[in-house]
Short mmCIF file of C-alpha atoms in Angstrom, two decimals:
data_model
loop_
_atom_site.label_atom_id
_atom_site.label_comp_id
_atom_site.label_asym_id
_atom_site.label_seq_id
_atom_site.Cartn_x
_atom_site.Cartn_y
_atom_site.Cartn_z
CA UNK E 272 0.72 9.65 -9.48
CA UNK E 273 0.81 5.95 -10.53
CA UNK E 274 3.63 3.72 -9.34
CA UNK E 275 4.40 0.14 -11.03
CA UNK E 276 7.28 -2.09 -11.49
CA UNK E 277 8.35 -3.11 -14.86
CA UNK E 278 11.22 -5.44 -16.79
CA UNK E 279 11.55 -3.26 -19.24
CA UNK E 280 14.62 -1.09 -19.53
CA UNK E 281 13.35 1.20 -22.18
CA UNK E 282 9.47 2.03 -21.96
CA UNK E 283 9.15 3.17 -25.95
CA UNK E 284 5.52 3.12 -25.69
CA UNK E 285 5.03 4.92 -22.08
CA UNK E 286 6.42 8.39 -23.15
CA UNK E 287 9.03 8.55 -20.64
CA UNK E 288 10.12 12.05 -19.87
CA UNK E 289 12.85 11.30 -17.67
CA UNK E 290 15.07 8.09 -16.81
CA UNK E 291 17.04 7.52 -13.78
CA UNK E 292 20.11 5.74 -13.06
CA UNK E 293 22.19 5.24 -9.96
CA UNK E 294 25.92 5.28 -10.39
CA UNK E 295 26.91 3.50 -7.32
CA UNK E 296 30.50 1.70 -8.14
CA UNK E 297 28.90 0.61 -11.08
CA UNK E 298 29.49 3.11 -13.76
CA UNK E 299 30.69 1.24 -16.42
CA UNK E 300 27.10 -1.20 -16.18
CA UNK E 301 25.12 1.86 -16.61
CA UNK E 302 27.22 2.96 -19.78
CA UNK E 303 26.71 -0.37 -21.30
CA UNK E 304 23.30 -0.21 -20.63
CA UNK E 305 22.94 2.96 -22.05
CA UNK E 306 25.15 2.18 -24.83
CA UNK E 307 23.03 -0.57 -25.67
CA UNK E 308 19.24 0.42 -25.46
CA UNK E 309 19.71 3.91 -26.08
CA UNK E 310 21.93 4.42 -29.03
CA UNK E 311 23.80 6.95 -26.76
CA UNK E 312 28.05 6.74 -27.24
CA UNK E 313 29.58 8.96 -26.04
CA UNK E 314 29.32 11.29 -22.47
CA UNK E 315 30.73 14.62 -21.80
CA UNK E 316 33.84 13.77 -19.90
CA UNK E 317 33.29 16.11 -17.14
CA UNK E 318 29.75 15.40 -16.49
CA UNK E 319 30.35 11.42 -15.16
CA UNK E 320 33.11 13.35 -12.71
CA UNK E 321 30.22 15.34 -11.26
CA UNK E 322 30.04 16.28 -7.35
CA UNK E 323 26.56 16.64 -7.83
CA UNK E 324 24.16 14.33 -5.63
CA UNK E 325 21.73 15.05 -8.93
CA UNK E 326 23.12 15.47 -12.50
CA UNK E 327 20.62 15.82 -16.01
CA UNK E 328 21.52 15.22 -19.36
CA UNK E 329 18.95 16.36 -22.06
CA UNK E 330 17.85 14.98 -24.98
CA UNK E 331 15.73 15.98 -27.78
CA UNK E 332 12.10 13.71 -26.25
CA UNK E 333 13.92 12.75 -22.79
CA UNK E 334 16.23 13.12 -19.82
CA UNK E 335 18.63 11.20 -17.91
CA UNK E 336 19.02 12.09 -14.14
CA UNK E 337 21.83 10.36 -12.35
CA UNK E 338 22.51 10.20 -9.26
CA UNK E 339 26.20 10.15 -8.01
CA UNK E 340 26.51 8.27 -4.96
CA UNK E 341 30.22 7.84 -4.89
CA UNK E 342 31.90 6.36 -2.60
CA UNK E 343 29.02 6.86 0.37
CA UNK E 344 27.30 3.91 -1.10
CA UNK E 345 25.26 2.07 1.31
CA UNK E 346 21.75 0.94 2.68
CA UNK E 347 21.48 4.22 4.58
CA UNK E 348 22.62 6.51 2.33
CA UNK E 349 20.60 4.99 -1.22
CA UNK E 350 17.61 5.49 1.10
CA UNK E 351 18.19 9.09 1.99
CA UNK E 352 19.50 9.58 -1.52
CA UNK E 353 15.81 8.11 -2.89
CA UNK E 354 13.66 10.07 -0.50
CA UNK E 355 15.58 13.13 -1.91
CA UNK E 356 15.05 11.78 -5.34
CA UNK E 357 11.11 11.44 -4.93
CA UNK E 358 10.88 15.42 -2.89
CA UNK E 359 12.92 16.09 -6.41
CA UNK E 360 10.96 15.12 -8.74
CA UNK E 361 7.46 15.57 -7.22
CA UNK E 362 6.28 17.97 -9.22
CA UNK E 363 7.99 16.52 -12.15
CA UNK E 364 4.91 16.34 -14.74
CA UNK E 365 6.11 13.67 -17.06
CA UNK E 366 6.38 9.51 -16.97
CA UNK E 367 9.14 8.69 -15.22
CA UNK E 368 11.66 5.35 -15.25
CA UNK E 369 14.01 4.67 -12.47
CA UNK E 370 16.37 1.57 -12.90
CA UNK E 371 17.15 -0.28 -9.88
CA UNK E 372 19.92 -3.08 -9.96
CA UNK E 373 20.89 -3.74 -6.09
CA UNK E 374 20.60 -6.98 -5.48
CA UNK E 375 19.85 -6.80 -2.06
CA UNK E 376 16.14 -7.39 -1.65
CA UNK E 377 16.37 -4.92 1.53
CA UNK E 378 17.73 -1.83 -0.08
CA UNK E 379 15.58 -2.35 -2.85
CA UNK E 380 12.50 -2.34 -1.16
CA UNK E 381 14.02 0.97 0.92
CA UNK E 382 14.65 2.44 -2.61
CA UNK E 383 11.05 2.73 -3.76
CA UNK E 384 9.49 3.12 -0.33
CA UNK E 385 11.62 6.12 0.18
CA UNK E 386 10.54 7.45 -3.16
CA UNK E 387 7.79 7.34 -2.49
CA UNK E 388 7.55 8.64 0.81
CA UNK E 389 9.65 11.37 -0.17
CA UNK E 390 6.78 12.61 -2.90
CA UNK E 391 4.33 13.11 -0.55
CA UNK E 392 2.73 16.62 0.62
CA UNK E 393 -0.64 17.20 1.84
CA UNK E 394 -2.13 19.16 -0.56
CA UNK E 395 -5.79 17.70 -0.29
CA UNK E 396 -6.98 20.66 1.60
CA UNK E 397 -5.79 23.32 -0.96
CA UNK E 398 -8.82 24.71 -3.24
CA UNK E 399 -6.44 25.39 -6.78
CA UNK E 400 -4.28 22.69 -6.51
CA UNK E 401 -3.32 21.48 -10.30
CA UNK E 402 -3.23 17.64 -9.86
CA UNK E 403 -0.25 16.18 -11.53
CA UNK E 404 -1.21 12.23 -13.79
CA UNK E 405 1.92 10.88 -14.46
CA UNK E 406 2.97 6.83 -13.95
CA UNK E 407 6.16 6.07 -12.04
CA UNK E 408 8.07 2.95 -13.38
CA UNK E 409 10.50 0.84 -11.25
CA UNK E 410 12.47 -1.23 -13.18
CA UNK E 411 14.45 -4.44 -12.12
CA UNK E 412 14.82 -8.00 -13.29
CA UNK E 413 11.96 -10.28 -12.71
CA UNK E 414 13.42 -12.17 -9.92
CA UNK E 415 12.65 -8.50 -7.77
CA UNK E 416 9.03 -8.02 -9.09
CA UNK E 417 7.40 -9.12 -5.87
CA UNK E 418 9.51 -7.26 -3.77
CA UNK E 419 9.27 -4.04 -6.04
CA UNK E 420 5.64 -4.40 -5.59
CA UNK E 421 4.82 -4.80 -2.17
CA UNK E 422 6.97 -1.67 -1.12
CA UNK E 423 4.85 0.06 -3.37
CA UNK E 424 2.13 -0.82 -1.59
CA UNK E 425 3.25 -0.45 1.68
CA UNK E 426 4.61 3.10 0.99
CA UNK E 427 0.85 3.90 -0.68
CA UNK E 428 -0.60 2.67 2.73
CA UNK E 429 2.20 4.15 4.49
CA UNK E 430 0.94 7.71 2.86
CA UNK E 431 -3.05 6.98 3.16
CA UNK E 432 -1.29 6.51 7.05
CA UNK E 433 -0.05 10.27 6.79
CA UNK E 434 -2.81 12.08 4.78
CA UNK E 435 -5.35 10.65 7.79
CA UNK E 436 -2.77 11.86 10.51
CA UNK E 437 -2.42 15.32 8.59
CA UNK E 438 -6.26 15.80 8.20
CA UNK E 439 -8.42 18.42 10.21
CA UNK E 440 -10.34 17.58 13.23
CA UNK E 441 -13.49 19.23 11.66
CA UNK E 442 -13.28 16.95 8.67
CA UNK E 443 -11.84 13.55 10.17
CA UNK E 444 -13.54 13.48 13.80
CA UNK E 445 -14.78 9.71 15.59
CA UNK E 446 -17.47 9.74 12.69
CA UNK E 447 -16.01 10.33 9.76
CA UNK E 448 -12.66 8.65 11.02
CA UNK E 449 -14.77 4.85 11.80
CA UNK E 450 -16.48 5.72 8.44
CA UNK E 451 -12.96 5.89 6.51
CA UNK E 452 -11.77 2.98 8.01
CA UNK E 453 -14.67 0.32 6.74
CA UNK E 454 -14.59 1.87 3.22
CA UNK E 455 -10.80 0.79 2.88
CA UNK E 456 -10.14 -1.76 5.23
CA UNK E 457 -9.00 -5.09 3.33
CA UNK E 458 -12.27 -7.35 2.86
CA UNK E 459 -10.08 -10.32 4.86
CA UNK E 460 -10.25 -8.37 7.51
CA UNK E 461 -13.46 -7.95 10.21
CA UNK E 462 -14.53 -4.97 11.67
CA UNK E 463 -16.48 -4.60 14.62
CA UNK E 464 -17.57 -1.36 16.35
CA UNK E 465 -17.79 -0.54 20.35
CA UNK E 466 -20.36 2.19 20.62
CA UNK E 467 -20.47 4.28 23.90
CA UNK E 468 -23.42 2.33 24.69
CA UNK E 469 -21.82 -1.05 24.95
CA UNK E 470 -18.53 0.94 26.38
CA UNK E 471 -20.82 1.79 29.34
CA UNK E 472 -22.02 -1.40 29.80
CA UNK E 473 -18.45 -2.73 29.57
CA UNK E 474 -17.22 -0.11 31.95
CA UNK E 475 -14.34 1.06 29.85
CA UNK E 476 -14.74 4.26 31.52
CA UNK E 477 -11.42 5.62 30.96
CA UNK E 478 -12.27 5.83 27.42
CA UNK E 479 -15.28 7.42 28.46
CA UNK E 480 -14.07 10.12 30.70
CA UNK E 481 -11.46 11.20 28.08
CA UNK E 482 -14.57 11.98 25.27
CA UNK E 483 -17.22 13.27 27.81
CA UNK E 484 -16.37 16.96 26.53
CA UNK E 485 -16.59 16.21 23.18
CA UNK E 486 -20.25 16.09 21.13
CA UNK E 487 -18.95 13.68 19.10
CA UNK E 488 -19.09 9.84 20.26
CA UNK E 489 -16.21 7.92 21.58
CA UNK E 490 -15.93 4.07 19.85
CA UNK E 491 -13.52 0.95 20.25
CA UNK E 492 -12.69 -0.12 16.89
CA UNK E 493 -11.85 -3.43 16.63
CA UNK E 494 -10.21 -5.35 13.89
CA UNK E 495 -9.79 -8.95 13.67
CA UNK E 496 -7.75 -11.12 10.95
CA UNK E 497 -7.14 -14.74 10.81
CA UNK E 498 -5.22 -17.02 8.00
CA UNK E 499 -4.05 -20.57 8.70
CA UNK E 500 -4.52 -20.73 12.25
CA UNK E 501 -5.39 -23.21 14.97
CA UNK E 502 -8.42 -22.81 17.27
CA UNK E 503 -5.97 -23.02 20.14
CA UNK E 504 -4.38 -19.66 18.58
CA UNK E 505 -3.66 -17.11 20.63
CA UNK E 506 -3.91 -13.73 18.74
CA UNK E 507 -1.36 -10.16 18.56
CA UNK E 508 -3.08 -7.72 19.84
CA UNK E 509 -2.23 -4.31 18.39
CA UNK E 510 -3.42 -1.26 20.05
CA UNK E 511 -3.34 2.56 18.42
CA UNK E 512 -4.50 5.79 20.67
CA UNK E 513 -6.79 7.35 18.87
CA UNK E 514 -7.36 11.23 20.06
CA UNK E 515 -8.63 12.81 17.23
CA UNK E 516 -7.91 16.24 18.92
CA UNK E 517 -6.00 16.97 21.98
CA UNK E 518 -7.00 20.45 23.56
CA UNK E 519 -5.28 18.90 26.92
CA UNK E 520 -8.67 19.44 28.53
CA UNK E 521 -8.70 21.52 31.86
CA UNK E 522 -4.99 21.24 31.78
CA UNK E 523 -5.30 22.97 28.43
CA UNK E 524 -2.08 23.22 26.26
CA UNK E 525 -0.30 26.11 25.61
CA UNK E 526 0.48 28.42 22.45
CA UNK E 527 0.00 26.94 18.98
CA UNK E 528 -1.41 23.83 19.25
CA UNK E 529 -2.83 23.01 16.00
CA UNK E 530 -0.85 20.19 15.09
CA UNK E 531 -2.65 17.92 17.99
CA UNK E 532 -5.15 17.20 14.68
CA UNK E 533 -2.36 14.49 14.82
CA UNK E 534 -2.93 12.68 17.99
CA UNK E 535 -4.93 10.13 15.97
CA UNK E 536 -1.98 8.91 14.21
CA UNK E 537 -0.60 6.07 16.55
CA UNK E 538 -4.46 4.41 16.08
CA UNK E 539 -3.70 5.01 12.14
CA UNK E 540 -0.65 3.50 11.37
CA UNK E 541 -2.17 0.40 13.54
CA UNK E 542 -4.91 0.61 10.84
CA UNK E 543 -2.24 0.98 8.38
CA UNK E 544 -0.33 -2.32 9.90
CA UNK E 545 -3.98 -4.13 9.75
CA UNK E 546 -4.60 -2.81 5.98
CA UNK E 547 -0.82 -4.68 4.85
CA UNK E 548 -0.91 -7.71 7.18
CA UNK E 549 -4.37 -8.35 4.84
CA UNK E 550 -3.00 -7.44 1.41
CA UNK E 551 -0.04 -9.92 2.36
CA UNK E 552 -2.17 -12.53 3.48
CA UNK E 553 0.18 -13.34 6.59
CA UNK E 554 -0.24 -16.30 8.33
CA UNK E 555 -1.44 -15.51 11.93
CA UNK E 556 -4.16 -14.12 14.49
CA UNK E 557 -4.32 -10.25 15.15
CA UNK E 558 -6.85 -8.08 16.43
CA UNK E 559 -6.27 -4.57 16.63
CA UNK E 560 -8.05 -1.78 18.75
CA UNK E 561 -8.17 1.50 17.96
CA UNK E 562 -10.19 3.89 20.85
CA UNK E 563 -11.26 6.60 19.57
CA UNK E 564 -11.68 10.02 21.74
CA UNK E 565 -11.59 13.80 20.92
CA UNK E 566 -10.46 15.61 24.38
CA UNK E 567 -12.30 18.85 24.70
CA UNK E 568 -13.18 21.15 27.62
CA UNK E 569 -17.08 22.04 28.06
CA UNK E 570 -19.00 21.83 30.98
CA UNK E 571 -19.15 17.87 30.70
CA UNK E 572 -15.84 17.64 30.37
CA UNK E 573 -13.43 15.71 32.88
CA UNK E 574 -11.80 17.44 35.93
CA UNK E 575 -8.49 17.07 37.07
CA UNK E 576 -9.05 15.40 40.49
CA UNK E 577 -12.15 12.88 39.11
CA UNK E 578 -11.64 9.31 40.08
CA UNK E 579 -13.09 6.96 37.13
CA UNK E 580 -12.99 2.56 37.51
CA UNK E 581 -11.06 1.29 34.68
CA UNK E 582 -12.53 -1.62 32.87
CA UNK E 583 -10.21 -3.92 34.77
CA UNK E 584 -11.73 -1.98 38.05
CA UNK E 585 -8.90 -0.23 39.54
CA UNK E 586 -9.69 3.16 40.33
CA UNK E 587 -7.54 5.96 38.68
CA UNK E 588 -6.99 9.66 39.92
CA UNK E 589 -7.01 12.35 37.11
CA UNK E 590 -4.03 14.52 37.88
CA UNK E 591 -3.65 15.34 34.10
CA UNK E 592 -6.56 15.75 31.96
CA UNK E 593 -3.53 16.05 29.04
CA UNK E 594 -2.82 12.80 30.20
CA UNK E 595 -5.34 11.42 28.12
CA UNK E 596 -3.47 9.25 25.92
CA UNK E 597 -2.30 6.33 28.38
CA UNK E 598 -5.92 6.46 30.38
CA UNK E 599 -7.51 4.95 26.70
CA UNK E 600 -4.90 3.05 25.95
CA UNK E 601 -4.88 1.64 29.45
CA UNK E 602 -8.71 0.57 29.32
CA UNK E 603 -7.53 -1.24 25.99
CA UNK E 604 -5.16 -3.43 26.70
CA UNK E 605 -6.95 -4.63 29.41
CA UNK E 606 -10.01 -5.20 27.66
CA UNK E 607 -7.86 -7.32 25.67
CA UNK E 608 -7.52 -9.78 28.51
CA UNK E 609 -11.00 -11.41 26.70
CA UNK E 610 -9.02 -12.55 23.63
CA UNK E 611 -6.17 -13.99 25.67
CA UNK E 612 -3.46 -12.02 23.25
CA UNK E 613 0.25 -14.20 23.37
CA UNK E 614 1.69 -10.69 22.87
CA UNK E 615 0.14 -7.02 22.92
CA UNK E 616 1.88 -3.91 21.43
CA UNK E 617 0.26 -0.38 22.09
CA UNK E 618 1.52 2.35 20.28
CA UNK E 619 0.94 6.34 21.13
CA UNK E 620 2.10 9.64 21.66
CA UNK E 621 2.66 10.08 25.23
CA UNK E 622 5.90 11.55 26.10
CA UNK E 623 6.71 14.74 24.26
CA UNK E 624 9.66 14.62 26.67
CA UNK E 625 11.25 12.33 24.65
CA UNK E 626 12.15 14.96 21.77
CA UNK E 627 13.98 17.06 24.70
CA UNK E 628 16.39 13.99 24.60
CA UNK E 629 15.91 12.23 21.82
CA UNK E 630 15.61 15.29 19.29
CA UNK E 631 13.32 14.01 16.26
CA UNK E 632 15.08 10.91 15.57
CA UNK E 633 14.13 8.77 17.86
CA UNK E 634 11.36 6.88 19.25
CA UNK E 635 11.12 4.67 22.67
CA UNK E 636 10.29 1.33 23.66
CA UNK E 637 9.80 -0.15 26.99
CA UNK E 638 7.89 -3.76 27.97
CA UNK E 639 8.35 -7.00 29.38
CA UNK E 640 9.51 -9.11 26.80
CA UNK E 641 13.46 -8.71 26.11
CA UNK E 642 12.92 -10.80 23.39
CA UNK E 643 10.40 -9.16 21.23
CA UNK E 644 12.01 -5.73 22.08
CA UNK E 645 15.15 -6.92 20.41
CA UNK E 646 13.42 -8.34 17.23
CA UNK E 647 11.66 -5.01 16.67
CA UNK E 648 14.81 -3.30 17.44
CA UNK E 649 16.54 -5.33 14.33
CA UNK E 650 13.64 -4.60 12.30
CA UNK E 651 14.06 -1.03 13.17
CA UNK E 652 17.51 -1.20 11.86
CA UNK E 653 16.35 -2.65 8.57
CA UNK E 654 13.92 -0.11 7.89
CA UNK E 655 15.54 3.32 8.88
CA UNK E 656 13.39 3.68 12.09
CA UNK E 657 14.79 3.85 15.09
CA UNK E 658 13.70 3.13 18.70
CA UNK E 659 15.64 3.39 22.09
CA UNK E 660 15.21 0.88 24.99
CA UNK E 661 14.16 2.72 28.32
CA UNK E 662 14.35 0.50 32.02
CA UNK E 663 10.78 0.00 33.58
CA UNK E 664 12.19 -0.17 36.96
CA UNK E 665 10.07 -0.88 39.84
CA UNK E 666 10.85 2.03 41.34
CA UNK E 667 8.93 4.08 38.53
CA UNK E 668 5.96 1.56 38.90
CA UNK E 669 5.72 2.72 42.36
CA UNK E 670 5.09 6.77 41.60
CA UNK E 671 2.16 5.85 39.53
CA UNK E 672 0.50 4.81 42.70
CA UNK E 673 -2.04 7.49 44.04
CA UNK E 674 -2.96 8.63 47.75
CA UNK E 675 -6.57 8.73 46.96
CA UNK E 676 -7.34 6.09 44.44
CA UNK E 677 -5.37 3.09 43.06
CA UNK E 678 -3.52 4.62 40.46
CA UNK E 679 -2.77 8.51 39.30
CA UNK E 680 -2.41 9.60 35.48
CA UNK E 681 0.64 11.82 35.65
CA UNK E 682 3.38 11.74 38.28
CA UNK E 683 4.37 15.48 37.84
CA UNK E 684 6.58 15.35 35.27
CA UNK E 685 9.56 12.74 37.00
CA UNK E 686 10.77 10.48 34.62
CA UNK E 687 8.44 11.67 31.54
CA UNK E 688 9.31 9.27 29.24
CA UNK E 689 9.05 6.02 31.32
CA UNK E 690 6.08 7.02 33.16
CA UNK E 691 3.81 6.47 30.78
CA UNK E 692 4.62 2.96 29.81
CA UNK E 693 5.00 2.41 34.16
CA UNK E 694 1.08 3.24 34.12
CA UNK E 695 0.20 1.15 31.76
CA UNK E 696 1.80 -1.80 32.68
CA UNK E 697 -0.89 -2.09 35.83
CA UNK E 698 -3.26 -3.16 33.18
CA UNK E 699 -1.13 -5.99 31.26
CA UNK E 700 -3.57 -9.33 31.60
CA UNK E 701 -1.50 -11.47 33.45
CA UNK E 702 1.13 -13.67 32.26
CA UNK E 703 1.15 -11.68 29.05
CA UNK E 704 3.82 -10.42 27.45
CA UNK E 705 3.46 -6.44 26.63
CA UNK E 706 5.54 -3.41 24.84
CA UNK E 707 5.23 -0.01 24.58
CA UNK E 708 6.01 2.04 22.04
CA UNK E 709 6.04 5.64 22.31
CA UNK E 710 6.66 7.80 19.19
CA UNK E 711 5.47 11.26 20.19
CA UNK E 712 9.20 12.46 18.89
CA UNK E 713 9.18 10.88 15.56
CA UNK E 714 5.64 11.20 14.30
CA UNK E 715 5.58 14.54 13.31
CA UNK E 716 8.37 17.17 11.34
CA UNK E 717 7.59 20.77 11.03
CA UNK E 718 9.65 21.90 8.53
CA UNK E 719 10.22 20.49 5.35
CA UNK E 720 13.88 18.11 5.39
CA UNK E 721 15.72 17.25 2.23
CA UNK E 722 13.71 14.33 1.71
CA UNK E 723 10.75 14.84 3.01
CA UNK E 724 7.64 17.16 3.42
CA UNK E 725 6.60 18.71 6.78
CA UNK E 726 3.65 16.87 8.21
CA UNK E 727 2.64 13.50 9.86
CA UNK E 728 5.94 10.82 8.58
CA UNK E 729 3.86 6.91 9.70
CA UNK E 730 6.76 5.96 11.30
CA UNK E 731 7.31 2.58 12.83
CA UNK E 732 4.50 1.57 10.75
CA UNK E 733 6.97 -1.15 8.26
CA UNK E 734 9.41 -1.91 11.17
CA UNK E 735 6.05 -3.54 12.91
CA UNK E 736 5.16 -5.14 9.92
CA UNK E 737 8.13 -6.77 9.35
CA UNK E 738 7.66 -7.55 13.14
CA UNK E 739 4.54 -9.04 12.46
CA UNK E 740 6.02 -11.29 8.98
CA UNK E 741 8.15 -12.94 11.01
CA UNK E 742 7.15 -15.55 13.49
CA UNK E 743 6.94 -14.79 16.69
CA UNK E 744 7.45 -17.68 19.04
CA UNK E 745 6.01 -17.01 22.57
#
C-alpha cells in the first residue's frame, strides 16, 4: 500500500474504487460536494439517517463509504473512528480517496496517522500471503499538504517501528538488528557502533553481564544528529533498551513467553524518533543510544548474586537476572555523562506491574524535571498517548541500596513501578536533568481491538517527537 496526499477531489485518472467522506455536522458540504463533482442528486432518504459508524453506497465503477460521526464529533473520537476506518478497509484491494476537511492541523494529522496505523498487521512472516498494490489518497486543500504529508511519514516510520518490535529473535538478533538500522537510518544522521571490545575497555559492564549468555554480541549503538547548532550545544540524549530476547535468565520467566521477541522495542521507536527528527530536519543536537543485549541462560550466563562495576563504578548486586532492562539502561545514561546531555530521556519496558494498575492504557513517567514531564504530558494529550506521573520519593531511592554492594537490581517486588526509575536515577550525570519513561503496559496488545491489529503498537514514539519539535529551554 501507497499513501499520498492530493488536491484533487475527484481522481478520474487513478481508478478509485472507493471514496470516503466524513459527515461530521457538516452534511450539507459533503452533498454539495458530491452534487457538484460527481453528478450524484439525489440520496436515499433513509441512508443519510443511518446509525451506522460505516455506511456504502454503490455505484456502477465506485463506492462511497461514509462515516457517521454524529454528534460524538471530536479529536478523540475522528481518531478512533480513522483507526477503525484503516482495520476496515485493509484488505480493501482497490485505490482508495478519503476527503479530509477539518481544519484543525492536529486532528488532521491524527486522521491519517490513525489510518494508517490502523492498516497494519504483521504478515511478513506468513509464506502465501497475497500482497495487496493499491495507492491511498488523502485529500485536503493545499494549505494542509505539508501536514498531510509528514503524518504519513511518521505513521510509515511509526509501522517500520512495529514490524521490527513484532519480528523473531532468530531473524532480528544484535546482528541483523545493527545491520537494519544503517541500511535505513536517514543519511543526516551518524552512526557509530560500540563493539564488546571497546565496551570492555569502557567498562560498561552492566551491558556486558546482561549478554554474557547469549552467542550473539552485545553493541552500543549510537546515533548522533546536528542542524543549526552552536559549538557550545549541549545535546538530548535519547536512550532505548534494547533486549532483543528476554528469557529472564536464571530467574527465568514463566509460561508463554514468546512475546519477549518484543523487548527490543523501547531501543526501536528511539530509532524511529532518530529516523523523523532527520526527515524533518529539526533544528537541534541529539544523540541516541540504543544497547543492545539478548538475555539467555547457558553456562556463561549471569547469576543472581554476581556483583558487576557499572561504567560510572558503583558496584551493583544481581538480585534479578529479569531485571535486565534498567542494569543496560543504567550503564547508558551514564555513559552519557561524556556528551554533557542538557536533558536525557530513557525509555523501556521495566515494570509489567504497571498493567496490574494501569490496564493497557497507560504508560508511566517519573524524573527530575517537572517541567519537561509536563510538556510531554501535553504532547501526550495531543497525540492519543497517555502517560501517568509516579513520585520518586527518597524513600524508594533508599531500597535500591544493597547490603553487599552499592546498589541491588530488584527490591523484591515493593513499589514495582517506581523502582525501576529509583535505580536508575543513581546514574543521572550530575546536574542533569533526567526522565523515565516506562511503557511495558502500552507497548504491546494481544488481541486484535476495533482499530487495531494485535502486535507491537510504537507508542509514545510521536508524543516524543513532538517533544523534541518544540524547543526545549533548559
Amino acid at each position: 500500500m501507497e499513501v499520498h496526499y492530493t488536491n484533487n477531489v475527484i481522481n478520474k485518472n487513478k481508478k478509485i474504487g472507493c471514496y470516503v467522506f466524513t459527515i461530521c455536522n457538516n452534511i450539507d458540504a459533503i452533498i454539495k460536494l458530491i452534487k457538484t463533482h460527481f453528478g450524484i442528486k439525489q440520496f436515499p432518504k433513509t441512508f443519510l439517517k443511518s446509525t451506522d459508524l460505516f455506511k456504502r453506497l454503490y455505484f456502477d465503477d465506485y463506492e462511497f463509504l461514509f462515516i457517521f460521526m454524529k454528534k460524538k464529533c471530536n479529536h478523540k473520537s475522528l481518531y478512533e473512528s480513522f483507526g477503525m476506518l484503516g482495520k476496515e478497509l485493509s484488505k480493501y484491494e482497490q485505490n482508495i480517496q478519503i476527503y479530509l476537511d477539518q481544519k484543525d492541523s492536529n486532528v488532521i494529522k491524527n486522521q491519517v496517522l490513525s489510518f494508517i496505523l490502523g492498516t497494519y498487521e504483521t504478515l511478513e512472516f506468513k509464506s502465501s500471503v497475497k500482497e495487496i498494490k493499491k495507492n491511498v489518497y488523502f485529500y485536503h486543500t493545499k494549505k494542509y499538504e505539508v501536514i498531510i504529508k509528514n503524518a504519513i511519514q511518521i505513521a510509515t516510520v511509526q509501522n517500520e517501528v512495529r514490524f521490527l518490535s513484532n519480528s523473531p529473535a532468530n531473524i532480528l538478533n544484535n546482528e541483523t538488528y545493527e545491520k537494519h538500522i544503517k541500511k535505513n537510518i536517514m543519511k543526516n544522521i551518524k552512526i557509530n557502533v560500540l563493539d564488546e571490545s571497546k565496551l570492555k575497555k569502557l567498562g560498561l559492564n552492566l551491558i556486558l553481564s546482561v549478554n554474557q549468555g547469549s552467542k550473539h554480541k552485545a553493541r552500543l549503538i549510537q546515533l548522533t544528529y546536528k542542524k543549526n547548532v552552536k559549538k557550545s550545544d549541549k545535546p538530548i540524549v535519547l536512550i532505548g533498551k534494547g533486549v532483543m530476547f528476554d528469557t529472564g535468565g536464571y530467574h527465568i520467566k514463566r509460561g508463554d513467553f514468546s512475546d519477549m521477541k518484543n523487548d527490543m522495542t523501547s531501543s526501536s521507536i528511539i530509532y524511529g524518533l532518530m529516523k523523523l527528527i532527520g526527515y524533518l530536519n529539526v533544528d537541534g543536537y541529539f544523540i541516541a543510544l540504543l544497547p543492545i543485549v539478548e538475555n539467555m541462560i547457558s553456562g556463561n550466563a549471569s547469576r543472581p548474586g554476581d556483583v558487576i562495576v557499572s561504567y560510572n563504578k558503583k558496584t551493583v548486586e544481581i538480585t534479578n537476572t529479569d531485571a535486565e532492562g534498567r542494569l543496560i539502561l543504567a550503564d547508558s545514561i551514564a555513559y552519557s555523562e561524556k556528551f554533557k546531555p542538557k536533558l536525557i530521556i530513557d525509555l523501556g519496558t521495566l515494570a509489567g506491574a504497571n498493567t496490574s494498575f494501569l490496564g493497557s492504557k497507560a504508560g508511566t513517567i517519573l524524573g527530575n524535571t517537572n517541567k519537561v514531564i509536563k510538556k510531554l504530558l501535553n504532547c501526550c494529550q495531543k497525540n492519543n498517548e497517555y502517560l501517568l506521573e509516579l513520585p520518586m520519593w527518597e524513600e524508594y531511592i533508599e531500597e535500591t541500596k544493597s547490603k553487599i554492594a552499592d546498589l541491588k537490581n530488584d527490591s523484591g517486588g515493593i513499589g514495582a513501578g517506581v523502582m525501576p526509575g529509583a535505580f536508575l536515577s543513581q546514574f543521572v550525570p550530575n546536574k542533569c536533568e533526567w526522565i523515565h519513561i516506562d511503557i511495558a503496559s502500552i507497548d504491546y496488545i494481544y488481541k486484535n481491538s476495533n482499530m487495531r491489529y494485535n502486535g507491537a503498537t510504537g507508542s509514545i514514539l510521536r508524543s516524543l517527537l513532538d517533544l523534541m519539535l518544540e524547543k526545549i529551554e533548559m
